[in-house]
GROMACS .gro file of C-alpha atoms in nm:
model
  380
    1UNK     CA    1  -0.825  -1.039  -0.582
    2UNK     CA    2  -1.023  -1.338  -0.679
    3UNK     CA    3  -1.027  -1.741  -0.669
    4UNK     CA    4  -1.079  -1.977  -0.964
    5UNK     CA    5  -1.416  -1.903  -1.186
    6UNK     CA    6  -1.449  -1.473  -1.016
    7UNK     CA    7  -1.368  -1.225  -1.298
    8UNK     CA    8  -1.076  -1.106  -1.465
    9UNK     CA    9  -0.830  -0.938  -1.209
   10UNK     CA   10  -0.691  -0.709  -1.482
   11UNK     CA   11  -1.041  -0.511  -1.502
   12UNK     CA   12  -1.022  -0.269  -1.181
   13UNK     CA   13  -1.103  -0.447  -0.914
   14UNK     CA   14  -1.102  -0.201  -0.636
   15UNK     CA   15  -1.021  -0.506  -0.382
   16UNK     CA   16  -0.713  -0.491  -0.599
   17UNK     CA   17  -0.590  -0.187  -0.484
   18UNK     CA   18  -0.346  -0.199  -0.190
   19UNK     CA   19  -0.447  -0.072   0.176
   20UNK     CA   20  -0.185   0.254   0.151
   21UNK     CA   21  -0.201   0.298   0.537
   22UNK     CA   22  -0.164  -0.028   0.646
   23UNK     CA   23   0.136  -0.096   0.855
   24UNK     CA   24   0.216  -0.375   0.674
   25UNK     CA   25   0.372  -0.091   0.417
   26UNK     CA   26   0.496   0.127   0.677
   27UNK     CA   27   0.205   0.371   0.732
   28UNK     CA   28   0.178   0.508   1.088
   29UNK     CA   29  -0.060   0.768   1.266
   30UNK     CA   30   0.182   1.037   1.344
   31UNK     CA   31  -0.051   1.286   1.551
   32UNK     CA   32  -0.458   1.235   1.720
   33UNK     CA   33  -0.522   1.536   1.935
   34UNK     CA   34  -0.695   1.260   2.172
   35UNK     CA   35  -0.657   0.895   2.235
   36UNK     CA   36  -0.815   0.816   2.605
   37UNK     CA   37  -1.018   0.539   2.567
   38UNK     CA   38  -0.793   0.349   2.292
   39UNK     CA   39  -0.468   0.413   2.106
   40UNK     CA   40  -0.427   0.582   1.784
   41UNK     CA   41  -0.187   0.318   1.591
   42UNK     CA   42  -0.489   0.042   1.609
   43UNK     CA   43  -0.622   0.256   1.313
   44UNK     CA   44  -0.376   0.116   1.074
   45UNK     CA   45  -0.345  -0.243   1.200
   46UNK     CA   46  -0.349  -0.457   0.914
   47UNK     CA   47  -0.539  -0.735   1.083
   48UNK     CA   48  -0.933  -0.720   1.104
   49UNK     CA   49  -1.063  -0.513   1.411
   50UNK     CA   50  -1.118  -0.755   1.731
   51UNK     CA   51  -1.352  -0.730   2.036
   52UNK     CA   52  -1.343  -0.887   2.364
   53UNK     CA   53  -1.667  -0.862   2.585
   54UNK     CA   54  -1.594  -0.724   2.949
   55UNK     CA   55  -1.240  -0.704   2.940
   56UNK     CA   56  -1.181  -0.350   3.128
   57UNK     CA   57  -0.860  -0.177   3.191
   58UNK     CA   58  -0.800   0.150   3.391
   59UNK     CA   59  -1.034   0.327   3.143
   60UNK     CA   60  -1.266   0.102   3.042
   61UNK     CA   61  -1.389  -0.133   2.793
   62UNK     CA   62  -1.009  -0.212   2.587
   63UNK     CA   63  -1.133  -0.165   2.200
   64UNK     CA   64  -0.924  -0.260   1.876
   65UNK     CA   65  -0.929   0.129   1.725
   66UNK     CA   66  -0.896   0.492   1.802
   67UNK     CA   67  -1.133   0.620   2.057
   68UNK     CA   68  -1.133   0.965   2.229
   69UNK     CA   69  -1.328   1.088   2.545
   70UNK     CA   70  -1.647   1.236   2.529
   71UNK     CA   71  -1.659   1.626   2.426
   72UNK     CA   72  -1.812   1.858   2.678
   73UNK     CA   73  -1.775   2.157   2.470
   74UNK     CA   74  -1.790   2.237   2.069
   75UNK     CA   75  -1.522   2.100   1.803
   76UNK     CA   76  -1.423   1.761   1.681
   77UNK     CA   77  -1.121   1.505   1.672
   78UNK     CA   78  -0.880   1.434   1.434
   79UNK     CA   79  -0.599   1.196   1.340
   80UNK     CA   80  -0.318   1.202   1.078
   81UNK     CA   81  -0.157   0.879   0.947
   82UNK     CA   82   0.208   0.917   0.710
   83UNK     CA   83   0.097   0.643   0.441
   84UNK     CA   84   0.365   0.385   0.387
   85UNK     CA   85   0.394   0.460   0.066
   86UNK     CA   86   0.254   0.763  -0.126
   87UNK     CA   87   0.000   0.749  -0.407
   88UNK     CA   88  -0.326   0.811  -0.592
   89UNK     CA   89  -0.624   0.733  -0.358
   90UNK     CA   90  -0.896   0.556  -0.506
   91UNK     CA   91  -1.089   0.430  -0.190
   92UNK     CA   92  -1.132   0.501   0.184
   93UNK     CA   93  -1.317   0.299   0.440
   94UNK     CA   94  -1.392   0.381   0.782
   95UNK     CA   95  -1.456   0.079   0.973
   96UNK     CA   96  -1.647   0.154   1.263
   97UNK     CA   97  -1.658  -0.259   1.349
   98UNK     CA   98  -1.791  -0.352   1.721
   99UNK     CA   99  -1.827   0.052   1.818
  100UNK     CA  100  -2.227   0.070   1.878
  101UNK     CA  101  -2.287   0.371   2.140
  102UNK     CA  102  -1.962   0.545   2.079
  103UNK     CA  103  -1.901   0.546   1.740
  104UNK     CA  104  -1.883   0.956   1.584
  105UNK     CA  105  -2.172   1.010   1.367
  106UNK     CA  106  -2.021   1.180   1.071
  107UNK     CA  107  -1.661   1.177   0.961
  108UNK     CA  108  -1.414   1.340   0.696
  109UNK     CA  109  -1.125   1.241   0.540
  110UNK     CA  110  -0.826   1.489   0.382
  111UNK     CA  111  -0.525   1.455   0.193
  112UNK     CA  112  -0.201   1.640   0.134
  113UNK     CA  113   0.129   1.534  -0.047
  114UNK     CA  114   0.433   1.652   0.131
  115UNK     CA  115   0.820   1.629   0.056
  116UNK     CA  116   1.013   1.450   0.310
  117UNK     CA  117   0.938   1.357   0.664
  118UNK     CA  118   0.699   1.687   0.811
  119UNK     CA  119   0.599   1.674   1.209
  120UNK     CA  120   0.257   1.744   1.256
  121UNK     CA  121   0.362   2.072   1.299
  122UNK     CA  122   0.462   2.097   0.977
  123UNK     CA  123   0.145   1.935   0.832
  124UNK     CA  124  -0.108   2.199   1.008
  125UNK     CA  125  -0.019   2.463   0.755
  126UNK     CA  126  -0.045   2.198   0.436
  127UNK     CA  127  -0.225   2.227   0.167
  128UNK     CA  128  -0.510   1.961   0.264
  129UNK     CA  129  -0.733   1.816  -0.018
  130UNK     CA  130  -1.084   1.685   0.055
  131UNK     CA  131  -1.144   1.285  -0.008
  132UNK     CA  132  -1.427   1.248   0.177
  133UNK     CA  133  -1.674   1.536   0.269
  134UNK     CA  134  -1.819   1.542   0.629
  135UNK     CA  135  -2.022   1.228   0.615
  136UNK     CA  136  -2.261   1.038   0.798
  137UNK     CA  137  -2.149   0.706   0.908
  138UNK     CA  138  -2.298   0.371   1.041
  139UNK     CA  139  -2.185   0.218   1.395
  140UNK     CA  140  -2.030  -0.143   1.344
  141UNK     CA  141  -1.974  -0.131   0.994
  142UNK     CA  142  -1.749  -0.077   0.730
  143UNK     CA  143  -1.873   0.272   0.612
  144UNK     CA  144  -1.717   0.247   0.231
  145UNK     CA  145  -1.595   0.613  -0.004
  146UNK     CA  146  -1.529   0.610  -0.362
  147UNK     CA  147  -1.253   0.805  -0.390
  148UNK     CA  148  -1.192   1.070  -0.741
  149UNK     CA  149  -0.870   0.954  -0.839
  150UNK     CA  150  -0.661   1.310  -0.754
  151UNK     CA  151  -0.285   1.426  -0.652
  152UNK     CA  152  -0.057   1.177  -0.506
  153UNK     CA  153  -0.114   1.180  -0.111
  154UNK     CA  154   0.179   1.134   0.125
  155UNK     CA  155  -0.078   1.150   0.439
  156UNK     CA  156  -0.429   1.124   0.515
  157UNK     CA  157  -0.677   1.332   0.817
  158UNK     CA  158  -0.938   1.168   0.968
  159UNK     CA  159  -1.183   1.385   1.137
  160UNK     CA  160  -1.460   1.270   1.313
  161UNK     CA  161  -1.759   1.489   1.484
  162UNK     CA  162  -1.783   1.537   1.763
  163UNK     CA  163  -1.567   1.247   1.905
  164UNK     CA  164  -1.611   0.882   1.978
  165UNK     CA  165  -1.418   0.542   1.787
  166UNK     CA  166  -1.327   0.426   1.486
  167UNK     CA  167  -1.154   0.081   1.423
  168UNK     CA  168  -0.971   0.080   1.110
  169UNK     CA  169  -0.864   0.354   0.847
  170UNK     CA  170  -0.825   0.224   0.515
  171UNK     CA  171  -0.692   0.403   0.206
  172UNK     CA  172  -0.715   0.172  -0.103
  173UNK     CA  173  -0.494   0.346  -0.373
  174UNK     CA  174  -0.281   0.313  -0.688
  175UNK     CA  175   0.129   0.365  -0.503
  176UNK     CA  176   0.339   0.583  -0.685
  177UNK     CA  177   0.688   0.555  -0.588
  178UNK     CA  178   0.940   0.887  -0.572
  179UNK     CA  179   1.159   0.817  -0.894
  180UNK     CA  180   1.424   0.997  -0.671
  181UNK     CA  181   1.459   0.758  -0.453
  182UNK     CA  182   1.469   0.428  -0.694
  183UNK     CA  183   1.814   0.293  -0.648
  184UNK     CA  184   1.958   0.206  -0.983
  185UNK     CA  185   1.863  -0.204  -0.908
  186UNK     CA  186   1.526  -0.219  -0.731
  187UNK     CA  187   1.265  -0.469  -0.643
  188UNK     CA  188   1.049  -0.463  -0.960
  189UNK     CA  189   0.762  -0.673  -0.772
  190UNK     CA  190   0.760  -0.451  -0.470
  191UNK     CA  191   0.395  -0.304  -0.408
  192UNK     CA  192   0.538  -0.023  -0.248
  193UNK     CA  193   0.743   0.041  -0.618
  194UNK     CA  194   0.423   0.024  -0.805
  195UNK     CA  195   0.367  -0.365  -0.892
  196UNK     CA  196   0.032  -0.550  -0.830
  197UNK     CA  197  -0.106  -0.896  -0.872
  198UNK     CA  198  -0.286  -0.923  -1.208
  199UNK     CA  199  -0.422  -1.274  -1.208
  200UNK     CA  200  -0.419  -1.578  -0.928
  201UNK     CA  201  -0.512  -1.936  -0.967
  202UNK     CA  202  -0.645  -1.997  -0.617
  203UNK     CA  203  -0.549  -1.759  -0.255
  204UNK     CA  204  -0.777  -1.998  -0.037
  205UNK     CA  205  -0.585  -1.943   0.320
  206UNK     CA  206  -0.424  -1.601   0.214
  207UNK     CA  207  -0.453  -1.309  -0.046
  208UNK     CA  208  -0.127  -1.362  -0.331
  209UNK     CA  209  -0.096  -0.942  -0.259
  210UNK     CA  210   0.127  -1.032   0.030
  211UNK     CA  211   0.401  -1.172  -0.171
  212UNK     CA  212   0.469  -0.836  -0.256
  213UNK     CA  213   0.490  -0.672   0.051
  214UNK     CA  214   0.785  -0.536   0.214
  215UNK     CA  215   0.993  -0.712   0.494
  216UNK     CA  216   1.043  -1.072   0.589
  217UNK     CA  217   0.709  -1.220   0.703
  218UNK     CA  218   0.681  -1.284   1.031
  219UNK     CA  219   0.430  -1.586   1.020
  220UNK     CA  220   0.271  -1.842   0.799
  221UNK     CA  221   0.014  -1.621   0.768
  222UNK     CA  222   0.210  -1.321   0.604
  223UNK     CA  223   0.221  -1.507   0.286
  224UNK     CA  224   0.022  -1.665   0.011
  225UNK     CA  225  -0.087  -2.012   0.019
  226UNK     CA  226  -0.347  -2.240  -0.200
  227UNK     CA  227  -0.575  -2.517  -0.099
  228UNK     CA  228  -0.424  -2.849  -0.116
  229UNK     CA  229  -0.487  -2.972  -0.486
  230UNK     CA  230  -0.639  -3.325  -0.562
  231UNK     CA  231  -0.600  -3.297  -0.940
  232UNK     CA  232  -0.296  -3.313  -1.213
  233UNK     CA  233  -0.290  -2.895  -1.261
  234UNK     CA  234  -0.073  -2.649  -1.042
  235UNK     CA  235  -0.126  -2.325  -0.868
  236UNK     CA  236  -0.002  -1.955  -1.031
  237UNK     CA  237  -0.030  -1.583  -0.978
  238UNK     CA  238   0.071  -1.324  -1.213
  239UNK     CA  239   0.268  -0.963  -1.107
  240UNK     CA  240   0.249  -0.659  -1.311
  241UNK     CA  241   0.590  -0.511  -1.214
  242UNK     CA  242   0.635  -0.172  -1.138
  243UNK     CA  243   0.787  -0.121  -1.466
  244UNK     CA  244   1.036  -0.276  -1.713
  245UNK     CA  245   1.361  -0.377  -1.603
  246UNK     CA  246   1.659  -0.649  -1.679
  247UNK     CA  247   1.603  -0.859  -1.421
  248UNK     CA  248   1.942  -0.959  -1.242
  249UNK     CA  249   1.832  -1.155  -0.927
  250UNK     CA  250   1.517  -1.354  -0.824
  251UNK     CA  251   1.406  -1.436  -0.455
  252UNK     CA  252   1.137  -1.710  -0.382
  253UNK     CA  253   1.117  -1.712  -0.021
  254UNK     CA  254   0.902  -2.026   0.186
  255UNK     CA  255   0.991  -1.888   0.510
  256UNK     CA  256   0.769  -2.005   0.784
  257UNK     CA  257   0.578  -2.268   0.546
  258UNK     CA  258   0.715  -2.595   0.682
  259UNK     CA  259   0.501  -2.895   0.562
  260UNK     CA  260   0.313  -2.676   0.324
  261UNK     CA  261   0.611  -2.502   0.093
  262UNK     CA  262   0.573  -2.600  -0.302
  263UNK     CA  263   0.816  -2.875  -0.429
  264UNK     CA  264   0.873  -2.697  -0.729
  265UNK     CA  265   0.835  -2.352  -0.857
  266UNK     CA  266   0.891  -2.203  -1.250
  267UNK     CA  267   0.929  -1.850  -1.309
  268UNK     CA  268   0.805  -1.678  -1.669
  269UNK     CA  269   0.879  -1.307  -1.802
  270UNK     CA  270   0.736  -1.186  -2.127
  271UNK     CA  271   1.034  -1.362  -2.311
  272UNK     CA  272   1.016  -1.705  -2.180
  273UNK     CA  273   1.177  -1.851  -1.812
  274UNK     CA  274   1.348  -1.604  -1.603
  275UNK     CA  275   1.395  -1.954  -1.369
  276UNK     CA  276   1.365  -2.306  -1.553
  277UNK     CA  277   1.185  -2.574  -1.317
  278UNK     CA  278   1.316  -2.560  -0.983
  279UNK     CA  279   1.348  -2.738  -0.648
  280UNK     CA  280   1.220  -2.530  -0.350
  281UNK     CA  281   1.336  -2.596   0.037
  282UNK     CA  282   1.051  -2.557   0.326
  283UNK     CA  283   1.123  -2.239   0.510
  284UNK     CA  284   1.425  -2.132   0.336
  285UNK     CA  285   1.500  -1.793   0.130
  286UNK     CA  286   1.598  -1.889  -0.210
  287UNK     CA  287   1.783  -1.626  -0.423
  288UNK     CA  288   1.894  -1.734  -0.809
  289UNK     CA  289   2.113  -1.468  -1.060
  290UNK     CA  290   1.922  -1.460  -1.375
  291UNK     CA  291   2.192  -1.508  -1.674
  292UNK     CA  292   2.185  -1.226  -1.992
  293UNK     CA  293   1.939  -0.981  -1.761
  294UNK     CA  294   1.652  -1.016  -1.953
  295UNK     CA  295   1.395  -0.696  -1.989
  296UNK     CA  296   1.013  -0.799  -1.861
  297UNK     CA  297   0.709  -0.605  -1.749
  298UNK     CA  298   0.553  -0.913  -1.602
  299UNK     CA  299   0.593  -1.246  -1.415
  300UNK     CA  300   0.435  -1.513  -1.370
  301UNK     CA  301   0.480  -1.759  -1.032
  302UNK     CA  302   0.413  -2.109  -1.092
  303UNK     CA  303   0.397  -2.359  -0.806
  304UNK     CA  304   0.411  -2.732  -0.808
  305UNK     CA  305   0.153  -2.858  -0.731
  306UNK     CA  306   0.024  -2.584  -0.465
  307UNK     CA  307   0.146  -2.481  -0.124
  308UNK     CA  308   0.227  -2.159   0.025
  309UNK     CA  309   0.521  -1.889  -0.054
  310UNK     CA  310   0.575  -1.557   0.192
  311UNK     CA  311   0.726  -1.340  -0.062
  312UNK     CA  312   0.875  -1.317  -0.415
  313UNK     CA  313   1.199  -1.048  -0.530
  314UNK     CA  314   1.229  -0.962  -0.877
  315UNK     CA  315   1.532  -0.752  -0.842
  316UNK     CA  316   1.647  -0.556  -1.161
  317UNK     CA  317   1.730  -0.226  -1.341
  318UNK     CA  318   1.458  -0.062  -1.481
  319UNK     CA  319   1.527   0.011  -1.890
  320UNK     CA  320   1.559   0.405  -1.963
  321UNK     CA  321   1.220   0.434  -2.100
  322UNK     CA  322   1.094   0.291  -1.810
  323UNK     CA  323   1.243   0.477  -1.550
  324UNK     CA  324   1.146   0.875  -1.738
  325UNK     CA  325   0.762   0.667  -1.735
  326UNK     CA  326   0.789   0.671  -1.336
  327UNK     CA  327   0.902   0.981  -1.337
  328UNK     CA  328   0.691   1.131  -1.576
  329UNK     CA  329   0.363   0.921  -1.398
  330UNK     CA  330   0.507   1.122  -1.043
  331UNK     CA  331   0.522   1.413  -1.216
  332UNK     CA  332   0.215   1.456  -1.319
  333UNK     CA  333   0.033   1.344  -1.001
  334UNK     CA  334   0.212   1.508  -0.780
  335UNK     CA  335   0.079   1.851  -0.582
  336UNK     CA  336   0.144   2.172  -0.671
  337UNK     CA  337   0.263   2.347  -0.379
  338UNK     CA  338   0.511   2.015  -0.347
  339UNK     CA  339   0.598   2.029  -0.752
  340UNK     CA  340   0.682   2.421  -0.713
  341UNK     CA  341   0.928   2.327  -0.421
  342UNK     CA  342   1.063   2.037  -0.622
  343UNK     CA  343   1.123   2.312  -0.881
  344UNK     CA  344   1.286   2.535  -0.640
  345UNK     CA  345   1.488   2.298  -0.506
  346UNK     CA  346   1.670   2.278  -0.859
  347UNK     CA  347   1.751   2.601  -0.828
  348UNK     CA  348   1.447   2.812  -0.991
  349UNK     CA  349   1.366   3.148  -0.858
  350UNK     CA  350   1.014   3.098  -0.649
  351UNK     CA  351   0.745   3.321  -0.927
  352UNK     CA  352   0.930   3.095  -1.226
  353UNK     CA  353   0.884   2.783  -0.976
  354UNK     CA  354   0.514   2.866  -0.919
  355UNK     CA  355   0.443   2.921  -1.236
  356UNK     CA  356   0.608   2.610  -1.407
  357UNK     CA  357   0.430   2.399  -1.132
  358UNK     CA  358   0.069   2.575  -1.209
  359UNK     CA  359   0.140   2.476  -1.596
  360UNK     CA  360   0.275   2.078  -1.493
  361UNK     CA  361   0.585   2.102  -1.739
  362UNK     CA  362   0.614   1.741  -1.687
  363UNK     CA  363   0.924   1.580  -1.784
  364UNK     CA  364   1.033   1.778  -2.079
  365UNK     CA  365   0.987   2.076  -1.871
  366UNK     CA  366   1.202   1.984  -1.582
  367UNK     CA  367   1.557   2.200  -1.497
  368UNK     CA  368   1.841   2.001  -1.570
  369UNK     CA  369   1.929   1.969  -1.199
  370UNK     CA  370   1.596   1.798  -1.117
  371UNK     CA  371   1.655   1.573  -1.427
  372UNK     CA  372   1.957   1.427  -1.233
  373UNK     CA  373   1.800   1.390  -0.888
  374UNK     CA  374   1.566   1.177  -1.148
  375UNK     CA  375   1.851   0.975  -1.320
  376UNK     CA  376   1.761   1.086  -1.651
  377UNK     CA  377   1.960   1.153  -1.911
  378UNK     CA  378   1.953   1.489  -2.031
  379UNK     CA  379   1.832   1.381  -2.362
  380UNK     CA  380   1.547   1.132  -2.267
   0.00000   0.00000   0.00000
């Protein structure tokens, strides 16, 4: 993301990518073989790791991360987190913040794309990609992986060797929603659906990428909110949304912003206003139909004169050709032990399965069963 005068957000920005583990999306660490010293589901806090000297409990020093006992004997330690939504990694960090003689010295990351809701049971005989090969790491710092963009991952391993703590996972990635499960009216400027934040005027007290998040927010904080202005102009962010649709509702929601909520707000699709100049309410959910259901790929919030907003809906239908481009984009990211049982599960005998998944028929190549469970017409 950036503030007024940084460059263009549409070049790729990998701050731009969303945090795919964070439990502000609904990611979770589902398994860590141990967790003595401090609790596995720290790892995907969304907040920045804290530390508080000399506060002990009944096992010592309290830290803001994963953190196993010391090995007495050969192996390692591992975690797995469910991301809360799947998608193409890009980036991985390993934050290792305020862990100085206990931090593990090398780490790995993995990553597998699964169908459904697997235990960890389920997971230990995946097929497990490598992101990150066994790597040294600092102590107390943010130990950053470029990531080869790859298959679409469902969950992520961390490994670390031998033991010791680790803050904060991170796994920065492009989300790629499951066309199966897209509703026929979605939220076209959900993150979790595939929309981002192209372009921002100003995200002084909090980053514009949390407008799109899922949820109500729970705090002022939550949202996105400018710098009080002392000129004539007005504040603005721009969505990509997760694809074309005819936009049927709009939400612009101020909860929790009291004396800080815009006055007014305007919001633009690629054909002109989707919502003419508007009053807003402090701390109030506003929801307006949009007349004639106009088709957009963008948005663009503008707020008068600046202020704060928690989250914004574009609810809609996404257009035909839109809705074969999610699938087809799934398709052809997805894994290919999970594309063969996709194939399978349409009713293909296993060997024509395999081999249809090996070849990625992509959309043209898909039984006419799965075409359904896509919502695509059989002659799209």
């Amino acid at each position: 993301m950036r503030q007024d005068g940084d460059p263009d957000m549409n070049t790729e920005d990998k701050q731009a990518w969303p945090d795919l583990a964070s439990r502000a999306l609904g990611g979770s660490v589902t398994f860590a073989n141990d967790e003595l010293f401090a609790e596995r589901e720290n790892l995907v806090k969304p907040e920045e790791p804290a530390f508080q000297p000399h506060t002990f409990g009944h096992k010592g020093q309290i830290m803001d991360g994963w953190e196993t006992r010391r090995r007495r004997e050969p192996g390692h330690d591992a975690a797995i987190v469910r991301l809360g939504c799947g998608g193409v990694v890009r980036r991985v960090v390993v934050d290792t913040s305020y862990f100085t003689g206990n931090y593990p010295p090398e780490v790995s990351v993995e990553a597998c794309g699964a169908e459904g809701y697997p235990s960890p049971a389920e997971l230990a005989g995946a097929q497990w990609t490598t992101l990150v090969p066994r790597s040294p790491v600092a102590g107390d710092a943010r130990n950053d992986f470029e990531v080869e963009p790859g298959r679409r991952a469902t969950h992520v391993r961390l490994t670390i060797y031998p033991d010791g703590g680790v803050a904060r996972l991170r796994v920065y990635g492009e989300p790629v929603p499951d066309p199966r499960l897209l509703p026929a009216t979605i939220d076209l400027a959900a993150l979790e659906n595939g929309a981002v934040v192209t372009g921002c005027s100003n995200m002084f007290y909090s980053s514009p990428a949390n407008l799109l998040l899922p949820g109500q927010a729970r705090v002022m904080g939550d949202g996105w909110e400018t710098s009080r202005r002392r000129d004539q102009a007005n504040d603005w962010v721009e969505v990509r949304l997760a694809c074309a649709g005819s936009v049927e509702v709009v939400e612009l929601d101020t909860s929790h912003f009291v004396g800080n909520a815009p006055g007014w707000a305007t919001l633009g699709g690629d054909g002109g206003d989707l919502l003419p100049r508007t009053a807003l309410q402090p701390d109030t959910r506003h929801r307006f139909a949009v007349p004639g259901g106009p088709v957009t790929g963008q948005v663009r919030l503008d707020i008068y004169p600046d202020g704060g907003m928690a989250r914004l809906r574009v609810l809609g239908r996404p257009t035909a050709e839109a809705r074969a481009g999610l699938a087809g984009r799934f398709l052809d990211v997805l894994p290919e032990p999970q594309l063969a049982g996709l194939l399978r599960a349409a009713g293909l005998p296993p060997a024509e399965a395999a081999r249809r998944a090996e070849a990625r028929p992509g959309l043209d190549g898909l039984p006419a069963a799965a075409r359904e469970r896509f919502r695509l017409s059989l002659s799209t």
